[in-house]
PDB file of C-alpha atoms and ligand atoms in Angstrom:
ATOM      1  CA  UNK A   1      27.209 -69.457  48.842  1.00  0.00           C
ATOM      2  CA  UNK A   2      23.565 -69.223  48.755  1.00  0.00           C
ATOM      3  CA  UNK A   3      21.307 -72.299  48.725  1.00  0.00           C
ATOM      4  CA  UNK A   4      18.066 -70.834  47.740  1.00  0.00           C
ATOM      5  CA  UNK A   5      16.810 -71.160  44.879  1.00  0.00           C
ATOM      6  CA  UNK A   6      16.232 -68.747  41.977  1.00  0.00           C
ATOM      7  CA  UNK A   7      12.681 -67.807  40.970  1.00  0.00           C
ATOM      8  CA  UNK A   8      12.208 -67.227  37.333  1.00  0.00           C
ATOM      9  CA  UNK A   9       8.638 -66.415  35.809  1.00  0.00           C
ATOM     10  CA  UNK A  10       6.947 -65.142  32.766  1.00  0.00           C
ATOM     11  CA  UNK A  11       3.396 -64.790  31.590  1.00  0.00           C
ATOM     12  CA  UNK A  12       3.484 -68.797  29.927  1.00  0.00           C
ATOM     13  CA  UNK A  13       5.763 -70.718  28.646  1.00  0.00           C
ATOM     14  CA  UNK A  14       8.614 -68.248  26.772  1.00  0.00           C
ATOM     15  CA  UNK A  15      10.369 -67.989  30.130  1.00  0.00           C
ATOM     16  CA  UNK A  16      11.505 -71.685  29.472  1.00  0.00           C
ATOM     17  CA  UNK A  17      14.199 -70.453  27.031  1.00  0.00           C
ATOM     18  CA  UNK A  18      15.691 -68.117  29.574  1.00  0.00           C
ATOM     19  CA  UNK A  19      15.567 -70.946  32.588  1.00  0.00           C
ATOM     20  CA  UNK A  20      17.279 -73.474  30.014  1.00  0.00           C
ATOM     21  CA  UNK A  21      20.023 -70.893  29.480  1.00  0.00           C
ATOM     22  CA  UNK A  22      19.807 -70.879  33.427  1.00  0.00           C
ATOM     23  CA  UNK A  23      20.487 -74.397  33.691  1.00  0.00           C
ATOM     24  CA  UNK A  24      23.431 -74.820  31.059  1.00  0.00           C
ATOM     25  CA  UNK A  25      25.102 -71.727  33.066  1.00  0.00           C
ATOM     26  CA  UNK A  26      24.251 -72.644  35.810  1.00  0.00           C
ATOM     27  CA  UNK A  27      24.158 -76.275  36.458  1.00  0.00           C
ATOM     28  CA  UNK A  28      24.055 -76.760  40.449  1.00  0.00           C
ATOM     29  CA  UNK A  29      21.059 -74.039  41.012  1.00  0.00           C
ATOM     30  CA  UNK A  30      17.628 -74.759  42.051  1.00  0.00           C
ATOM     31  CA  UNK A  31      15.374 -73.076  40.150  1.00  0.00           C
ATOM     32  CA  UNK A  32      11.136 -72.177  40.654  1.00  0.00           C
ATOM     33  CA  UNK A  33       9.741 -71.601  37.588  1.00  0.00           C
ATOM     34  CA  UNK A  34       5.969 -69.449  37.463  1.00  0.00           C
ATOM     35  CA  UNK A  35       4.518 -70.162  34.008  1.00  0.00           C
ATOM     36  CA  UNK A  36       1.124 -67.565  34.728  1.00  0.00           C
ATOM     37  CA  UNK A  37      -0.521 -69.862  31.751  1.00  0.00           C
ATOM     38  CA  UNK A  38      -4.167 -69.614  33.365  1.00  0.00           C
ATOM     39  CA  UNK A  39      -3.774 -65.721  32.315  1.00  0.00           C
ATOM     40  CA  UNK A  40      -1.194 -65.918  29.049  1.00  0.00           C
ATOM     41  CA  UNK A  41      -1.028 -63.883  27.154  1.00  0.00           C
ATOM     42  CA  UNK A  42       0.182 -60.596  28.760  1.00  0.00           C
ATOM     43  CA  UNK A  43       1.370 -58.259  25.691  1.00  0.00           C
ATOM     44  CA  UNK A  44      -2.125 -57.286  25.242  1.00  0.00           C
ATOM     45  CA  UNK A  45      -2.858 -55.964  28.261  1.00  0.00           C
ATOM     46  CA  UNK A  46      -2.512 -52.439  30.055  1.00  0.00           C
ATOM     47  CA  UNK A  47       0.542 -51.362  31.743  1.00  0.00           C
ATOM     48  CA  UNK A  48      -1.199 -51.731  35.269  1.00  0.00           C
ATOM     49  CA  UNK A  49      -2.687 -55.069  34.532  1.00  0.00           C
ATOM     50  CA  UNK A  50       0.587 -56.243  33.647  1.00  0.00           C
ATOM     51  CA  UNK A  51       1.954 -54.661  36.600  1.00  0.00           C
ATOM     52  CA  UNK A  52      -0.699 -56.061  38.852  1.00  0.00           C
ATOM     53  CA  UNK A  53       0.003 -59.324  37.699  1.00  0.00           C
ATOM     54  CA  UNK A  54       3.849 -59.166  37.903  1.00  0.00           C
ATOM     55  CA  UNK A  55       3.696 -57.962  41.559  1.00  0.00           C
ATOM     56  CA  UNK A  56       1.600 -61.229  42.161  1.00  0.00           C
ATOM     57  CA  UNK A  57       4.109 -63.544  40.286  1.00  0.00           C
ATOM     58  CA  UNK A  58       7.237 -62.320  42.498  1.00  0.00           C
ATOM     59  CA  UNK A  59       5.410 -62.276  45.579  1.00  0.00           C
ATOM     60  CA  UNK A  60       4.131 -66.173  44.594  1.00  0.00           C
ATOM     61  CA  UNK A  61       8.070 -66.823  44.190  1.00  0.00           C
ATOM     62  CA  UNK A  62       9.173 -64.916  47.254  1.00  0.00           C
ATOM     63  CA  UNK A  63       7.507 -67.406  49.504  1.00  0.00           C
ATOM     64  CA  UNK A  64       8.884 -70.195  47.635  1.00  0.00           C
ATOM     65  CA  UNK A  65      12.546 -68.479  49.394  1.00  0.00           C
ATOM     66  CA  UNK A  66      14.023 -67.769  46.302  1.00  0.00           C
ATOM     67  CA  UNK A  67      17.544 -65.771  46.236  1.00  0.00           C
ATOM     68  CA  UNK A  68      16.854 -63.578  43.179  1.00  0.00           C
ATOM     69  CA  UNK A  69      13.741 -63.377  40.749  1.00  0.00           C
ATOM     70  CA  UNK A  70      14.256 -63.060  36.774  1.00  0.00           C
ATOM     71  CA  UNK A  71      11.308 -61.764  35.274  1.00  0.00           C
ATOM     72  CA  UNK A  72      11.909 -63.237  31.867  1.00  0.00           C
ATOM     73  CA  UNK A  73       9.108 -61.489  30.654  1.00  0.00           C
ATOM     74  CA  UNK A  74       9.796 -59.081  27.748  1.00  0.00           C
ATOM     75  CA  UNK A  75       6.388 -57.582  28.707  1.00  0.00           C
ATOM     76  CA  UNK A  76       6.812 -57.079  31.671  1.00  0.00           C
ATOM     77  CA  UNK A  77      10.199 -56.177  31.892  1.00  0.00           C
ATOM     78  CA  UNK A  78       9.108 -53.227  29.426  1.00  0.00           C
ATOM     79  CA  UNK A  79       6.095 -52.353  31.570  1.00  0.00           C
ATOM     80  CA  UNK A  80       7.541 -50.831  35.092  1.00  0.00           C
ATOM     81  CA  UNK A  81       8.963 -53.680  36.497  1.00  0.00           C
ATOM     82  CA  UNK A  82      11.830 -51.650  37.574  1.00  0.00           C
ATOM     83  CA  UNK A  83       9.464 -49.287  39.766  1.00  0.00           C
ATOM     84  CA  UNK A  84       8.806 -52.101  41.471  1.00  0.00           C
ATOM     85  CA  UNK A  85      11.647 -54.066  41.834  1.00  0.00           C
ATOM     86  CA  UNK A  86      13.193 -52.068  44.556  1.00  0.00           C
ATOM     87  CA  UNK A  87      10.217 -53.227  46.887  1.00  0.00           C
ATOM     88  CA  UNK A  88      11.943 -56.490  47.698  1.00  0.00           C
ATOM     89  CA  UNK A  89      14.921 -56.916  49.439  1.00  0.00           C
ATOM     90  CA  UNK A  90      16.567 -59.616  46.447  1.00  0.00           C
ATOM     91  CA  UNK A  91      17.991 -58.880  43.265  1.00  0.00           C
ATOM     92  CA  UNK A  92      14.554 -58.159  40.742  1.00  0.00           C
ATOM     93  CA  UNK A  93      15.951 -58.326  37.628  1.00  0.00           C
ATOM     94  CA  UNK A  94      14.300 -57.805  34.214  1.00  0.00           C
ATOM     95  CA  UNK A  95      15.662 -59.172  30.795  1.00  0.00           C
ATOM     96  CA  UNK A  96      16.359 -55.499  29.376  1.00  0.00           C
ATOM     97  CA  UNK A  97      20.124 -54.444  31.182  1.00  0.00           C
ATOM     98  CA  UNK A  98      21.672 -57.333  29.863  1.00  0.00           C
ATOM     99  CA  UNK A  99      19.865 -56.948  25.872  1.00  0.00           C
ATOM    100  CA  UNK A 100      19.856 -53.250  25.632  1.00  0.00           C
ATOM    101  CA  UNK A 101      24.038 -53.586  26.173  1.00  0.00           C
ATOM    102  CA  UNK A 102      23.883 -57.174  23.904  1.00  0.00           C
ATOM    103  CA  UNK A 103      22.502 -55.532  20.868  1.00  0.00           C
ATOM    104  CA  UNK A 104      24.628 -52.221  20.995  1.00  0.00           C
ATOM    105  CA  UNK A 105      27.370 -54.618  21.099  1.00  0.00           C
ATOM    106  CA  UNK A 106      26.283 -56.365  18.323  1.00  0.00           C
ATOM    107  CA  UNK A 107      25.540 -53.763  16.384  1.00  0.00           C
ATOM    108  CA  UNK A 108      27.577 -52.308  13.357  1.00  0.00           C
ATOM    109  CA  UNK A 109      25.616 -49.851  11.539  1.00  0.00           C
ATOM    110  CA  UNK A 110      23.720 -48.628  14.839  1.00  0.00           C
ATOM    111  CA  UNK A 111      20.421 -49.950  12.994  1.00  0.00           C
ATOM    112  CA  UNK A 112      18.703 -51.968  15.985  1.00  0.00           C
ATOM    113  CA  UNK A 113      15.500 -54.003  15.402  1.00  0.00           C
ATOM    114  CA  UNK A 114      12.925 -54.348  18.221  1.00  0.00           C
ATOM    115  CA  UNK A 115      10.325 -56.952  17.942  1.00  0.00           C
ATOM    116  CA  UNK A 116       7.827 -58.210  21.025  1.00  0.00           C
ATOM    117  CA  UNK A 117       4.691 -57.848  22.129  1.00  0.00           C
ATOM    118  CA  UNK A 118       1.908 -54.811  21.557  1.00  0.00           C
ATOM    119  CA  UNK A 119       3.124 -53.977  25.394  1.00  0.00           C
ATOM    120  CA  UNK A 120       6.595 -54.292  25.035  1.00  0.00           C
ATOM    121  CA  UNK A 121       6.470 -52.197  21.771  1.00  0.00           C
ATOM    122  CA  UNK A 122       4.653 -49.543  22.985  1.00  0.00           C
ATOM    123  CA  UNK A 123       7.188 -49.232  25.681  1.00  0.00           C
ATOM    124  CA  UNK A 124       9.958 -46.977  25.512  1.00  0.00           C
ATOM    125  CA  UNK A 125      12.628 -48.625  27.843  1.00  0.00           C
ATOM    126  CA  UNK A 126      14.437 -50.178  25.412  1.00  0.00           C
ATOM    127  CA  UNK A 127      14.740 -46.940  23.341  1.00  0.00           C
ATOM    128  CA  UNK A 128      16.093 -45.501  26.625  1.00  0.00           C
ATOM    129  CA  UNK A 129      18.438 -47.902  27.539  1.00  0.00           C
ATOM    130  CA  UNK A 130      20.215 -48.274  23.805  1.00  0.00           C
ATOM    131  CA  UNK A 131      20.492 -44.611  23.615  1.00  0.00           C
ATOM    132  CA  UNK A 132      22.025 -44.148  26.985  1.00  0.00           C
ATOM    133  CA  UNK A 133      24.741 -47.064  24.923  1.00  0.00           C
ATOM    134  CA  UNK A 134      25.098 -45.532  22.131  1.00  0.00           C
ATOM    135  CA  UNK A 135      23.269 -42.059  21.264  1.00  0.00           C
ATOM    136  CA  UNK A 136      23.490 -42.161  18.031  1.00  0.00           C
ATOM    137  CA  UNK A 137      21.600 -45.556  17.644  1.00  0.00           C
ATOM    138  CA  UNK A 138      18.147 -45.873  15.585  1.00  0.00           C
ATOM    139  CA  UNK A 139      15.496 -48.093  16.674  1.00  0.00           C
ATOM    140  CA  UNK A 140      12.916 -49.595  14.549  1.00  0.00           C
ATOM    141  CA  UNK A 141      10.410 -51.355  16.670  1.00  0.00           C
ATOM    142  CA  UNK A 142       7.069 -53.745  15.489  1.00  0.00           C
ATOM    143  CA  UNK A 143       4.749 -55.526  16.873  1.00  0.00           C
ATOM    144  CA  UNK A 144       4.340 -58.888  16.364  1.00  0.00           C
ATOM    145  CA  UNK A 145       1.291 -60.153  18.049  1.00  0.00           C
ATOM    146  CA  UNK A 146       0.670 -63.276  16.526  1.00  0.00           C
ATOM    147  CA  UNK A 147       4.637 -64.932  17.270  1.00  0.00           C
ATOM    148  CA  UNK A 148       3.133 -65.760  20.717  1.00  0.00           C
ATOM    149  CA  UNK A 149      -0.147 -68.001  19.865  1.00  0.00           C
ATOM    150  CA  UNK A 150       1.836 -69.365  16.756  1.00  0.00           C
ATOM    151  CA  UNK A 151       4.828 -70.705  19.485  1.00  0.00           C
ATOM    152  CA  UNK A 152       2.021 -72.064  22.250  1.00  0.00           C
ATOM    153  CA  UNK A 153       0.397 -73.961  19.676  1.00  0.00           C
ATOM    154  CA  UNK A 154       3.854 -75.599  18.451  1.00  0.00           C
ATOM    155  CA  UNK A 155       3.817 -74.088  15.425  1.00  0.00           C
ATOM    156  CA  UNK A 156       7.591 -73.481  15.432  1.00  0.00           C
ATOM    157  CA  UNK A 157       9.314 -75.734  12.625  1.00  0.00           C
ATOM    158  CA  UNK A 158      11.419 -74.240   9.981  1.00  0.00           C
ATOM    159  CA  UNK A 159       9.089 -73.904   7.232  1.00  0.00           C
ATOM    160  CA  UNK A 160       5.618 -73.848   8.644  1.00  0.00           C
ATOM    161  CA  UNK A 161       3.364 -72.339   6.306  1.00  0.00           C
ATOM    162  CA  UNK A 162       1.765 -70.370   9.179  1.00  0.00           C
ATOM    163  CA  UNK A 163       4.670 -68.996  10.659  1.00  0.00           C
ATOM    164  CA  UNK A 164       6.557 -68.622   7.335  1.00  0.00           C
ATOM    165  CA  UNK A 165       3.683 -66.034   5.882  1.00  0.00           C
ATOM    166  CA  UNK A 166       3.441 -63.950   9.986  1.00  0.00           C
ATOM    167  CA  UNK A 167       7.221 -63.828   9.494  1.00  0.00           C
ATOM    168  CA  UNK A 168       7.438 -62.731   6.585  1.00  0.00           C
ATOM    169  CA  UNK A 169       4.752 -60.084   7.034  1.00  0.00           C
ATOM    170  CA  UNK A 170       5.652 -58.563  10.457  1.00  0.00           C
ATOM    171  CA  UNK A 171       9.532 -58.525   9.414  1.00  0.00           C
ATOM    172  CA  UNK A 172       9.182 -56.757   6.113  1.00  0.00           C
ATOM    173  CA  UNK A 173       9.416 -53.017   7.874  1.00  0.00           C
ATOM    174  CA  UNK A 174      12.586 -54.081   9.748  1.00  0.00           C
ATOM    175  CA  UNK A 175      14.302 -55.441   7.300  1.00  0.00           C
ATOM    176  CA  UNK A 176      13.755 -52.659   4.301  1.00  0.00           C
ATOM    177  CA  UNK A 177      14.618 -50.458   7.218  1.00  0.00           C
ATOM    178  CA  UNK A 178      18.254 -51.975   7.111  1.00  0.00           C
ATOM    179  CA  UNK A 179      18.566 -53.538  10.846  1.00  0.00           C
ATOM    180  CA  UNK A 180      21.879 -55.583  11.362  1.00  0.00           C
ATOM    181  CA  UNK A 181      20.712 -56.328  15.189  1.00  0.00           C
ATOM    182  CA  UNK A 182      17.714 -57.618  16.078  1.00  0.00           C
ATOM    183  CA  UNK A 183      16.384 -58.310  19.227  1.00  0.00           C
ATOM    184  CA  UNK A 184      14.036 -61.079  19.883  1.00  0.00           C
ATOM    185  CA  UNK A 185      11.955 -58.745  22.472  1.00  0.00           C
ATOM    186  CA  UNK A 186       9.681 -61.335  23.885  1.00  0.00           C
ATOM    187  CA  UNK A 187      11.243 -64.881  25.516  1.00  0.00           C
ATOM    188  CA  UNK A 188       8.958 -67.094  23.415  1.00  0.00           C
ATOM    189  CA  UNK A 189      11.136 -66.211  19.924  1.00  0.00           C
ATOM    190  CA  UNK A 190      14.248 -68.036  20.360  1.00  0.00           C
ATOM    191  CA  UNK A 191      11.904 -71.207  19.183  1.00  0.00           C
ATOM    192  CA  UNK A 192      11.404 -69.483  15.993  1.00  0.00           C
ATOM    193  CA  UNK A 193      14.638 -68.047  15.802  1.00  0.00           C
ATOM    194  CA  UNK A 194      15.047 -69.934  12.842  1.00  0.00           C
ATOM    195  CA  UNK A 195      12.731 -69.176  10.579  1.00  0.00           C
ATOM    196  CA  UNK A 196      13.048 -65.119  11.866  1.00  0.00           C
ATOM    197  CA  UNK A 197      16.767 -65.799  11.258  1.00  0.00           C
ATOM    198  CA  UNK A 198      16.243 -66.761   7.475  1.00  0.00           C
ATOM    199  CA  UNK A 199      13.890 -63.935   6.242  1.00  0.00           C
ATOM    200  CA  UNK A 200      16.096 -61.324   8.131  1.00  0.00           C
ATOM    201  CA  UNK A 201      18.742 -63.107   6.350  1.00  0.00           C
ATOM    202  CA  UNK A 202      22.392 -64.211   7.439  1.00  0.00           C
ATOM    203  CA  UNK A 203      24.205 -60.689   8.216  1.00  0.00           C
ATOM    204  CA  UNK A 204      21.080 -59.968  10.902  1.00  0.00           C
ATOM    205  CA  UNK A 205      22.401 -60.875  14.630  1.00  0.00           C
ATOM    206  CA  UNK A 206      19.664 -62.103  16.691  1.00  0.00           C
ATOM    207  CA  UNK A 207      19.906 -61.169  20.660  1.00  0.00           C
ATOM    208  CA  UNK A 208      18.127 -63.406  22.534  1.00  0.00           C
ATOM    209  CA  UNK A 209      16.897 -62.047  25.589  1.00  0.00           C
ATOM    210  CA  UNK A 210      16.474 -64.704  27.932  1.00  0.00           C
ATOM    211  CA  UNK A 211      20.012 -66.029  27.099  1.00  0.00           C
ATOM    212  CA  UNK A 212      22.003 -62.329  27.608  1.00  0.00           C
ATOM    213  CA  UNK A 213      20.076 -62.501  30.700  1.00  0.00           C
ATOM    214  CA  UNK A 214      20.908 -65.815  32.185  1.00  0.00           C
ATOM    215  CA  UNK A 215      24.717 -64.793  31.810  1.00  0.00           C
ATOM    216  CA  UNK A 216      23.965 -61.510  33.648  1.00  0.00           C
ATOM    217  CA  UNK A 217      22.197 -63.203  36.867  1.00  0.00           C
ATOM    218  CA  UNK A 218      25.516 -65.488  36.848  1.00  0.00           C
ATOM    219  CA  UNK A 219      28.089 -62.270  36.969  1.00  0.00           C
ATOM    220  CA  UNK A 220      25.532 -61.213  39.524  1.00  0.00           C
ATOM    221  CA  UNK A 221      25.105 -64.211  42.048  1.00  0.00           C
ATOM    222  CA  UNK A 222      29.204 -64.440  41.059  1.00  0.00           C
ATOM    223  CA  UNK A 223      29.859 -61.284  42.581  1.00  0.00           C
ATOM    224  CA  UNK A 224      27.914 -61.177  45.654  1.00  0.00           C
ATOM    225  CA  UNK A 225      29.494 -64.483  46.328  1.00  0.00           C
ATOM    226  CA  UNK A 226      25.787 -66.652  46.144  1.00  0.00           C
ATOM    227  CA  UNK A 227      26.346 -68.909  43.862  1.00  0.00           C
ATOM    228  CA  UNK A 228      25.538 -72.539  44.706  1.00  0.00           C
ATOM    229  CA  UNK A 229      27.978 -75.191  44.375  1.00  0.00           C
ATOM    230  CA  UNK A 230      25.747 -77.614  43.826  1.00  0.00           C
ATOM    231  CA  UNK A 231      26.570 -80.344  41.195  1.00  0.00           C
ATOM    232  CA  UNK A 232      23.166 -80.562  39.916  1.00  0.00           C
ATOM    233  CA  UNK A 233      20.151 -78.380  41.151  1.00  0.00           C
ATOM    234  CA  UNK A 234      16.511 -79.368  41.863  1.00  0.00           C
ATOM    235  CA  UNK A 235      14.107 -77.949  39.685  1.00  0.00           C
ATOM    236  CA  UNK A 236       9.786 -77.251  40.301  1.00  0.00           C
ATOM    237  CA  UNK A 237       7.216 -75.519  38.219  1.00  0.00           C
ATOM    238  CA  UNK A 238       4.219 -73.996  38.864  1.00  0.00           C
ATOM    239  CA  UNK A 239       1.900 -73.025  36.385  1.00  0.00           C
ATOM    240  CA  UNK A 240      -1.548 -71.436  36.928  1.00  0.00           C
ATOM    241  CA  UNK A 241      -3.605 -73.305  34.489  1.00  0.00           C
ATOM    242  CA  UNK A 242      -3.445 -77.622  33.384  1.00  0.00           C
ATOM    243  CA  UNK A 243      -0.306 -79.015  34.782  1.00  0.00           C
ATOM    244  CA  UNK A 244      -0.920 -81.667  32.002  1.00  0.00           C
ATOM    245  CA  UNK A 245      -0.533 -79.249  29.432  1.00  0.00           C
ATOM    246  CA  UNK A 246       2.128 -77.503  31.026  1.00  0.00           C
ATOM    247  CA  UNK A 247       4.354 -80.862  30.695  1.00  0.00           C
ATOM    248  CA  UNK A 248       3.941 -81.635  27.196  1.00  0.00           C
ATOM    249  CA  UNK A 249       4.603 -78.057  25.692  1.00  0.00           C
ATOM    250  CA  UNK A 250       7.485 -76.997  28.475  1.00  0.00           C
ATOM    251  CA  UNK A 251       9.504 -79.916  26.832  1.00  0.00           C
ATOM    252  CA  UNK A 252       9.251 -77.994  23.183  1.00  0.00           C
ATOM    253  CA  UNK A 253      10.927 -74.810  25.456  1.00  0.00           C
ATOM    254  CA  UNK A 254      13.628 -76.908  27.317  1.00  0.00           C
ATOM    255  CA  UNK A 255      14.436 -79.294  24.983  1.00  0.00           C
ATOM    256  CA  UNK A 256      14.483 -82.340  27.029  1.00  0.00           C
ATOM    257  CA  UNK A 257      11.819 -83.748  29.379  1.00  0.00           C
ATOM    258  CA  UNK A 258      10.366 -81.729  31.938  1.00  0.00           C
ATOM    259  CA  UNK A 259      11.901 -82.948  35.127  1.00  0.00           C
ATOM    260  CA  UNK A 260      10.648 -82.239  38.265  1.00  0.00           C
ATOM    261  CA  UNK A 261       7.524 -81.308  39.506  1.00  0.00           C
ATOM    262  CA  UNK A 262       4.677 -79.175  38.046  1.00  0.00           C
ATOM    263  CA  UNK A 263       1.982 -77.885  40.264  1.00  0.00           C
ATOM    264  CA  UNK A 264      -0.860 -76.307  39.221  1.00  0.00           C
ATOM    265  CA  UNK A 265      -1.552 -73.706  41.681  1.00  0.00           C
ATOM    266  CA  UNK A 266      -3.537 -70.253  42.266  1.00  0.00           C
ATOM    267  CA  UNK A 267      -1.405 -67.413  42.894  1.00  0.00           C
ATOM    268  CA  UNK A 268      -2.565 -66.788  46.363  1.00  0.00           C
ATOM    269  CA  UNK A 269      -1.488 -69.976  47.235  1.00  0.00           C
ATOM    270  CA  UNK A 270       1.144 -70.490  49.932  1.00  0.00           C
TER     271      UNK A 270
HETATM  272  N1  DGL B 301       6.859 -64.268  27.019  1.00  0.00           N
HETATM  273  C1  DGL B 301       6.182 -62.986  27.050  1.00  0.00           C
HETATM  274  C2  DGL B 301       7.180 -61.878  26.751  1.00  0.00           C
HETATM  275  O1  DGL B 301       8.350 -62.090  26.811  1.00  0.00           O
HETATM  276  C3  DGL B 301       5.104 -62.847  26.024  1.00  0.00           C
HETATM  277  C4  DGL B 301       3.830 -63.528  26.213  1.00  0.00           C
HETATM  278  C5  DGL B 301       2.701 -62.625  26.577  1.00  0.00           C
HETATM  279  O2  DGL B 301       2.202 -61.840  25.766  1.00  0.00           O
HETATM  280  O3  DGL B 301       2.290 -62.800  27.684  1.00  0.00           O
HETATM  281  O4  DGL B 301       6.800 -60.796  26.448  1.00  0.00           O
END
């Protein structure tokens, strides 16, 4: 059994949804969440920005002790994070693995959606990964740039006229292209799962990334035997921008009250 806690971060807020999934698995962990909201959003930035930044976000966590790091980041994930994970001596882990093998499982007529960030999109590691699966697999990929301001601004009821008309716009290619999988490329989605679920329509399966992840970290703290046995873990948050902010909008991701403490804090902080 291992004690420490497990470091999760992403560029704002979307990581929530993949640190919720954390907690329902995964009840008796601690968990350190980075939220880097002062420089949100990432998909629009260069591969060694993003890079850059992602190297400073584990590094932050690594001093907090943590036993593993999930980068539940669809950006960055897509954007060499597994160059770099190697550098540390814990488990770096990404949230492609565990989607790339979700969606080809999902799959029935090998017609796999990709939707994220500009970053993520432009990325080919998800193409690599599914065809690896399953070669004879087509992926239809789009960019959907606006999902992430939309989310951080709350926009995310069923039926928002907003979010209804992006939808509806940025999904057309996908669905006239005759996807049955779709994967929600970017952890801020599962809040609008929803209303992406009802244009794609009801024979669509949505992968959500964060989630497929979350089981995968459990199967791998299982097997190396550092699981904590915990009965309920501790949880802080660290954000790089208003802490205030951070509090009111993380309960939208969790689902419940933000418990725990959130500390605004500058990434060369120790
Ligand atoms: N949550 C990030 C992702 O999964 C997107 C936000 C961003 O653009 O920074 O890609």
């Amino acid at each position: 059994m291992d004690r420490r806690p497990i470091g999760v971060f992403d560029s704002g807020l979307g990581g929530l949804t993949c640190v919720k999934r954390v907690m329902e698995l995964m009840p008796g962990e601690d968990i350190v969440y980075l939220g880097d909201t002062g420089r949100v959003p990432y998909g629009g930035k260069s591969r060694e920005t993003i890079l850059k930044y992602a190297r400073q976000d584990i590094e932050f966590l690594r001093r907090r002790d943590v036993k593993a790091v999930v980068a539940a980041c669809g950006t960055v994930s897509t954007n060499g994070l597994e160059e770099i994970a190697g550098d540390y001596p814990i488990p770096v882990m990404g949230v492609t693995d565990a989607t790339a093998t979700a969606a080809v499982r999902a799959t029935r007529n090998g017609k796999i959606g990709l939707i994220g960030t500009k970053a993520s999109v432009r990325a080919t590691v998800y193409e690599e990964k599914i065809l690896r699966l399953m070669p004879s697999a087509r992926i239809v990929k789009k960019a959907c740039p606006l999902f992430v301001p939309i989310v951080e601004d709350g926009r995310i009821g069923d039926g928002e006229p907003v979010l209804t008309m992006v939808a509806g716009e940025y999904l057309e290619e996908l669905k006239a292209a005759g996807v049955d999988t779709l994967i929600l490329g970017c952890t801020h989605y599962p809040l609008i799962a929803g209303t992406i679920g009802k244009v794609m329509g009801p024979d669509v399966t949505l992968i959500d990334t964060g989630a497929e992840t979350a089981a995968l970290l459990r199967r791998t703290l299982e097997r190396s035997g550092a699981l904590a046995a915990r009965e309920k873990g501790a949880y802080s948050y660290f954000v790089t921008d208003s802490a205030e902010d951070f509090s009111r909008t993380a309960s939208l991701f969790l689902g419940f009250h933000v418990e725990g403490s959130v500390k605004r804090v500058t990434l060369e902080d120790r």
